Amino acid sequence: MKSLRPLFVATALLALPWAASAQVEEARVIVRFKPQADSVRAKALSVRATATEARDVAQTRAAALGLRTGQSLAAGISLDERTHVVLARGMSSAQLAQKLAADAEVELVAVDQLRKHTKLPNDPLFGGATVNAESTVGGVQARTIDQWYLKAPGSVTNPAAVSSINAPAAWDVTTGTGSVIVAVLDTGVRRDHPDFGNADGASQFVSGYDMIGTQSSSAGSVATAIANRPAGADLTLALDYGDWVSQADINAGTLGSSCTSADISNSSWHGTRVSGLIAAASNNGTGMAGVGWGLKIMPVRVLGKCGGYDSDIIAGMKWAMGINVPGVPTNANKAKVLNLSLGGSGSCGTTGTGALYRDAITQVNAAGGAIVIAAGNSEGQAVGLPGNCPGVITVAALRHVGTKVGFSSLGPEVTVSAPGGNCINTGSNQACLYPMVSTTNAGTTVPVIGDASYTGSGASVGTSFSAPIVSGIVGLMASVRPGLTSAEAIQILKSTARAFPTTGGTAGIPQCQAPGSTVQDECYCTSSTCGAGMVDAAAAVAATVALNGVGVAITQSPASGLTAGQTLTLTAAASGLPSGRSAASVAWTLVNGGGIVTAFASGANTATATITPTAAGSFTVRADVTDNAGVVYSQTATISVAAATTTTSQTPTTSSSGGGGAAGAAWLAGLLLAALALRRSAARRGC
């Protein structure tokens, strides 16, 4: 069986101190400087800096770092006030990371990895049972392809599809509101597809941004080749210009050595497919329906030819949530949900790349956003980065009968599972029976302008298409509860998920096991391998409605005027809980210490906690109240801290004998006058 592994990556280059060449190999790392580093203190970088300002500061810091380490370094995109992409030549990225990590000003350094989508399968024979043909035309099995994954489980029209999400019952409550924006971090979109325009002509899109190589001034650089973007393009459209890779690209070497002949493929139109699943228009007499067609899509382009870099994905995550990124225009449309149908190898640890993702996720959650990530297509092996990070909704893929589809990754990091498409045919020339139908483009390289293509009966499958199903559901949930938090969304999705089936799969398949080095194809899911269950849109929306009226209040003592060194007491209490519910536990999380607090002093797992800031500034905390049914209600609070007051001693104006105190001004004046008087007296006496 072929493995499907979505790819993620991205970055932008700045002024390079070397000439561009056809055969480009760049060592590329992400460097975070220490807050007190001389290069940081010498010239501050604001998150509101222009592209020129950000480029100048980053390049100055990179140049200074190069002088200290004996390297010729260039700067790329800045992720925040002290984190930048740094590039070099003549060594590997790992070698550059090792060298720079030894510098006294560096807090963290990580390889800015180029990660790849694996190709979409062109073989419809994805493991398993034979399904009886509804009809046969010319020896080829024919079947009406529909959006089976949206319907009620086991519907009359498709009784075998038990993993369907029951969207129609959710639509009885809401089809989504335009104030809820889902950011799609992907290859960009084809805005000209007819199914992204409503009957009244309104678009399903808001302005987005193209993150790939947007700060590059080196013609021919790897980032420029990956972007494949025409000169003068409007970056706010975040269009997909095609991500095909040809033998000519490989021969030229412009995409770097990580792009090989194995990556040769046609354009995927991946972001357009993902966007259609979330919010393709409906009631417009055209094509298909998205999970939440009343929602809006914000395209954030982070993937291009042969993939993209960690740095662009992290920058895109922050920007989508309205968190300023140096050198990138301020985002006027804050997203509520982020969809990342991408991933790759690596752990989400507290150092290196994992630490950078953790930091971005924490900031997004604190800003009120929820992040949905595809588990990956590693054929039953472990979930990769960033789907294995805490604070995200990780989605595995199911076959129509509710078993894990062969290509899907699995593991304890998975939150829930959703339909991912499967073909199950065993005969030749057979159409895929259970694809994830969505919007696409017919172009094999460059796009066909105004094209109205759909994936149809092709093998459009993968966890890349499971994640947007859940993103659409979270968008519906946020439409009925605008203040929905990530913690609430996770808990609701888990508590309302339907149990996995234990029968109905291909004969003889095993139960899914913890991921290891051995591939696992179709298997019966468990709660430790595929999440809490099969996602249910209607149940999730209904449970969210029930939360309205519930609130968590955080009280502070002192209520205001907190100063550095003073202990703050915080108390959390829930109100408006549904009948029969009561608060069972409270947990406090330090969302952002602001450099002035590192942990709670006491009570981190009780209703009342204390914390003591060490300096002036601000910090953010979150209280998670869990009721006796296991539902979590959250509230955040940002606390401002003033500098500690100091007592100034009164300087004496007179001095007594013996003491070492400072002389007052009046006393000194008097002493001077006395000296002058004595001098005049002595002169009169002839002394």
XYZ file of C-alpha atoms in Angstrom, residues 133-542:
410
model
C -21.274 -2.683 -8.425
C -24.438 -0.632 -8.656
C -24.136 -0.849 -12.411
C -21.527 -1.725 -14.960
C -20.926 0.242 -18.148
C -18.479 -1.090 -20.742
C -16.876 -3.355 -18.182
C -16.134 -0.452 -15.836
C -17.906 -0.300 -12.519
C -20.151 2.762 -12.387
C -21.440 4.477 -9.286
C -23.010 7.820 -8.586
C -20.403 9.752 -6.608
C -21.892 11.926 -3.880
C -20.876 13.597 -0.640
C -21.440 10.462 1.394
C -19.256 11.754 4.225
C -21.686 14.587 5.085
C -24.822 12.496 5.438
C -26.405 10.823 8.429
C -24.536 7.643 9.433
C -25.986 4.572 7.752
C -28.407 6.641 5.656
C -30.915 4.981 3.371
C -28.923 6.002 0.310
C -25.699 4.603 1.739
C -26.290 2.283 4.700
C -22.677 1.080 4.766
C -21.281 4.568 5.478
C -21.320 4.553 9.273
C -18.501 7.121 9.614
C -20.480 9.941 7.948
C -20.654 13.051 10.120
C -24.430 13.835 10.160
C -24.058 17.382 8.845
C -27.726 17.902 7.849
C -28.862 17.729 11.480
C -26.201 20.301 12.395
C -27.408 22.532 9.541
C -30.839 22.607 11.172
C -29.119 24.682 13.865
C -26.556 26.630 11.825
C -24.802 26.562 8.471
C -22.107 28.835 9.831
C -21.811 32.596 10.125
C -19.632 34.897 8.057
C -18.013 36.308 11.181
C -16.320 32.935 11.791
C -13.189 32.610 9.671
C -11.301 29.390 9.020
C -7.678 29.939 7.982
C -6.394 27.332 5.537
C -2.593 27.098 5.731
C -1.815 25.302 2.499
C -0.831 25.756 -1.157
C -3.079 28.766 -1.671
C -6.453 28.667 -3.411
C -8.132 29.084 -6.777
C -10.595 31.835 -5.955
C -12.055 31.618 -9.457
C -13.717 28.236 -8.892
C -17.475 28.842 -9.341
C -18.347 26.965 -6.140
C -16.637 29.627 -4.048
C -19.210 32.224 -5.067
C -22.684 32.380 -3.518
C -25.865 32.983 -5.485
C -25.615 36.693 -4.619
C -22.069 36.830 -5.969
C -20.375 37.074 -2.559
C -17.112 35.196 -2.238
C -16.388 32.567 0.383
C -12.967 34.171 0.933
C -11.528 37.030 2.946
C -8.075 38.457 2.370
C -5.202 36.160 3.205
C -1.449 36.244 2.684
C 1.251 34.460 0.723
C 4.094 33.748 3.170
C 6.471 31.938 0.807
C 9.619 33.888 -0.012
C 7.845 37.222 0.295
C 10.910 38.884 1.818
C 13.352 37.335 -0.649
C 15.557 39.672 -2.662
C 17.723 36.940 -4.153
C 16.522 35.974 -7.612
C 16.874 32.252 -8.069
C 16.881 31.462 -4.348
C 15.242 28.253 -3.173
C 12.375 30.184 -1.569
C 11.653 32.007 -4.821
C 11.593 28.745 -6.766
C 9.298 27.126 -4.198
C 6.916 30.095 -4.341
C 6.506 29.818 -8.136
C 4.786 33.196 -7.997
C 4.634 35.709 -10.853
C 6.276 39.087 -10.313
C 3.969 41.718 -8.901
C 1.380 39.233 -7.650
C -1.062 40.424 -4.988
C 0.110 38.606 -1.867
C -3.216 39.131 -0.070
C -4.994 36.851 -2.556
C -2.790 33.878 -1.584
C -3.427 32.244 -4.960
C -2.268 28.776 -5.936
C -0.096 29.077 -9.047
C 0.566 25.342 -9.216
C 3.008 23.175 -7.277
C 4.047 20.749 -10.025
C 7.601 19.429 -10.009
C 9.200 18.463 -13.316
C 12.408 16.715 -14.271
C 13.606 20.113 -15.485
C 13.182 21.468 -11.941
C 15.256 18.605 -10.578
C 17.949 19.024 -13.212
C 18.184 22.774 -12.578
C 18.539 22.245 -8.817
C 16.659 25.451 -8.040
C 14.424 23.689 -5.514
C 17.410 22.440 -3.515
C 18.784 18.968 -3.026
C 15.860 17.887 -0.845
C 13.652 17.904 -3.938
C 14.387 14.775 -5.966
C 12.982 12.788 -8.866
C 10.677 11.063 -6.393
C 8.855 14.399 -6.033
C 7.973 14.770 -9.710
C 4.204 15.264 -9.923
C 1.408 17.353 -11.364
C -0.048 20.294 -9.455
C -2.141 19.116 -6.503
C -4.465 22.133 -5.963
C -4.374 20.903 -2.387
C -5.492 24.144 -0.734
C -8.464 24.422 -3.092
C -9.559 20.886 -2.211
C -9.251 21.563 1.519
C -11.127 24.873 1.257
C -14.018 23.291 -0.649
C -14.543 20.668 2.039
C -14.765 23.383 4.688
C -16.900 26.028 3.030
C -17.812 25.487 -0.613
C -20.964 27.497 -1.255
C -24.369 25.836 -1.146
C -27.883 26.621 -2.332
C -26.200 28.107 -5.404
C -27.163 25.384 -7.872
C -23.502 24.479 -8.369
C -21.516 21.415 -7.474
C -21.096 20.573 -3.817
C -21.636 21.845 -0.282
C -19.013 22.590 2.330
C -19.415 21.489 5.950
C -20.146 25.102 6.885
C -21.027 27.060 3.777
C -21.843 30.148 5.817
C -18.249 30.312 7.087
C -15.463 32.334 5.485
C -12.073 31.036 4.337
C -8.784 32.873 4.869
C -6.106 31.371 2.599
C -2.576 31.517 4.012
C -0.105 30.168 1.469
C 2.758 28.281 3.113
C 3.306 25.378 0.681
C 4.667 25.588 -2.847
C 6.677 23.442 -5.234
C 8.180 20.554 -3.279
C 6.707 21.837 -0.042
C 7.633 24.673 2.268
C 9.448 25.487 5.509
C 8.632 25.377 9.224
C 9.304 29.098 9.510
C 6.561 30.087 7.084
C 4.042 27.773 8.721
C 4.790 29.190 12.172
C 4.627 32.755 10.853
C 1.379 31.905 9.049
C -0.190 30.459 12.193
C 0.515 33.630 14.147
C -0.521 35.989 11.369
C -3.822 34.174 10.819
C -4.771 34.837 14.442
C -3.986 38.549 14.225
C -0.651 38.148 16.017
C 1.759 40.579 14.388
C 4.727 39.156 12.491
C 7.615 41.579 11.807
C 7.720 42.669 8.184
C 4.274 41.262 7.334
C 1.233 43.583 7.026
C -1.199 43.458 9.939
C -4.025 40.954 9.472
C -7.386 42.736 9.509
C -9.367 39.462 9.566
C -8.664 37.407 12.660
C -9.371 33.711 12.175
C -11.178 31.518 14.696
C -10.055 28.133 13.345
C -6.746 27.176 11.711
C -6.629 24.159 9.384
C -3.222 22.552 8.815
C -3.526 19.611 6.442
C 0.211 19.096 6.599
C 2.847 17.526 8.764
C 6.161 15.748 8.918
C 8.617 13.954 11.127
C 9.825 15.257 14.470
C 8.758 15.439 18.090
C 7.032 18.369 19.737
C 9.563 18.711 22.523
C 10.519 21.755 24.555
C 13.627 22.442 22.481
C 14.313 23.003 18.802
C 11.517 23.072 16.243
C 9.038 21.542 18.700
C 9.525 24.488 21.056
C 8.797 26.937 18.243
C 5.567 25.140 17.358
C 4.560 24.916 21.019
C 5.070 28.653 21.389
C 2.978 29.424 18.296
C 0.187 27.059 19.393
C 0.107 28.617 22.857
C -0.206 32.094 21.346
C -2.979 31.005 18.975
C -4.950 29.329 21.773
C -4.502 32.363 24.019
C -5.872 34.563 21.224
C -9.031 32.421 21.139
C -8.182 30.172 18.206
C -8.508 26.429 17.688
C -6.018 24.517 15.516
C -7.036 21.429 13.535
C -4.208 19.277 12.139
C -4.129 16.159 9.978
C -2.638 13.166 11.800
C -0.594 12.258 8.721
C -0.462 9.477 6.161
C 2.283 7.255 7.542
C 0.263 4.041 7.162
C -0.447 3.342 10.812
C 2.733 4.767 12.254
C 3.078 7.646 14.719
C 1.607 11.117 14.330
C 4.252 13.633 13.270
C 4.944 17.306 13.899
C 2.938 19.484 14.513
C 0.006 17.098 15.020
C 1.782 15.583 18.037
C 1.847 18.916 19.908
C -0.413 19.695 22.869
C -3.228 22.188 22.419
C -4.323 21.086 18.934
C -7.133 18.967 17.482
C -5.480 16.089 15.626
C -7.604 14.115 13.184
C -7.112 10.562 11.893
C -8.907 9.144 8.842
C -11.678 6.535 8.658
C -13.043 4.319 5.931
C -16.763 4.537 5.221
C -17.379 1.572 7.548
C -15.611 3.293 10.457
C -12.338 1.364 10.472
C -9.000 3.165 10.227
C -8.185 3.664 6.577
C -4.860 2.099 5.660
C -2.882 5.268 4.988
C -3.779 7.128 8.209
C -1.319 7.678 11.037
C -2.510 6.916 14.560
C -1.543 7.248 18.207
C -2.529 8.772 21.544
C -2.176 12.303 20.158
C -5.270 11.854 17.952
C -8.322 13.757 19.216
C -11.056 12.314 16.976
C -11.360 10.594 13.617
C -13.306 11.647 10.519
C -13.920 10.277 7.026
C -10.776 10.364 4.904
C -11.922 8.553 1.782
C -11.202 5.033 0.603
C -11.595 3.264 -2.684
C -11.843 -0.431 -1.641
C -12.223 -1.669 -5.243
C -10.310 -4.726 -6.307
C -11.103 -4.851 -10.021
C -9.322 -2.952 -12.760
C -10.763 0.205 -14.329
C -12.970 0.845 -11.323
C -13.816 4.304 -10.062
C -12.981 5.083 -6.437
C -16.152 4.305 -4.492
C -15.717 6.545 -1.426
C -13.617 9.581 -2.410
C -13.697 12.929 -0.625
C -15.429 14.957 -3.321
C -14.220 18.549 -3.426
C -13.284 21.532 -5.559
C -10.113 21.352 -7.649
C -8.587 22.565 -10.923
C -7.996 20.660 -14.151
C -4.552 22.140 -14.782
C -1.701 19.652 -14.606
C 0.850 22.452 -14.125
C -0.500 26.004 -14.301
C -4.169 26.566 -13.443
C -7.038 26.567 -15.906
C -8.631 29.973 -15.350
C -12.235 29.847 -14.119
C -12.229 26.055 -14.030
C -15.171 24.311 -12.346
C -13.572 20.905 -11.746
C -14.288 18.565 -8.850
C -12.292 15.595 -7.642
C -15.175 13.304 -8.593
C -14.423 9.603 -8.599
C -10.644 9.973 -8.560
C -8.700 8.746 -5.570
C -9.048 11.943 -3.530
C -8.249 10.532 -0.123
C -6.031 11.299 2.871
C -5.974 12.740 6.366
C -5.492 16.055 4.551
C -9.212 15.799 3.835
C -10.252 14.485 7.265
C -8.906 17.596 9.004
C -11.033 20.127 7.054
C -14.159 18.124 7.873
C -13.422 18.756 11.552
C -12.377 22.371 10.905
C -15.782 22.950 9.345
C -17.491 21.419 12.382
C -15.494 23.613 14.779
C -16.518 26.582 12.626
C -20.175 25.610 13.098
C -19.602 25.298 16.846
C -18.029 28.764 16.983
C -20.991 30.127 15.024
C -23.319 29.284 17.922
C -20.760 30.156 20.613
C -18.461 32.998 19.470
C -16.340 32.759 22.604
C -15.597 29.061 22.035
C -12.110 28.206 23.307
C -9.768 25.543 22.040
C -10.128 23.585 25.290
C -13.925 23.662 24.978
C -13.817 22.575 21.341
C -11.545 19.639 22.136
C -13.691 18.475 25.027
C -16.952 18.768 23.079
C -15.597 16.901 20.055
C -14.401 14.100 22.325
C -17.522 13.850 24.460
C -19.917 13.826 21.485
C -17.969 11.457 19.228
C -19.666 8.165 18.364
C -18.070 4.883 19.393
C -15.908 3.098 16.848
C -17.379 -0.072 15.329
C -15.873 -3.441 16.170
C -17.353 -5.253 13.172
C -18.045 -4.515 9.526
C -14.494 -4.088 8.298
C -12.603 -6.260 5.887
C -12.566 -9.864 7.064
C -9.676 -10.724 9.339
C -8.448 -7.203 10.100
C -6.916 -6.715 13.571
C -7.455 -4.144 16.264
C -5.234 -1.084 15.871
C -2.111 -1.165 18.022
C 0.156 1.529 19.419
C 2.323 2.908 16.599
C 5.752 1.422 16.028
C 8.069 0.779 13.131
C 5.662 -1.644 11.453
C 2.953 -0.331 9.149
C -0.685 -0.881 10.063
C -3.253 -0.826 7.312
C -6.973 -1.135 7.927
C -7.712 -1.957 11.568
C -10.430 -1.517 14.195
C -9.856 1.761 16.035
C -9.512 2.137 19.784
C -9.655 5.273 21.910
C -5.887 5.086 22.428
C -5.082 4.932 18.717
C -7.733 6.912 16.801
C -9.029 9.382 19.367
C -12.291 9.494 21.293
C -14.445 8.224 18.423
C -16.055 9.148 15.100
C -16.780 12.865 14.921
C -20.467 13.826 14.938
C -21.308 17.311 13.640
C -24.880 17.432 14.918
C -24.019 16.251 18.428
C -21.071 18.648 18.653
C -23.165 21.658 17.636
C -25.966 20.695 20.040
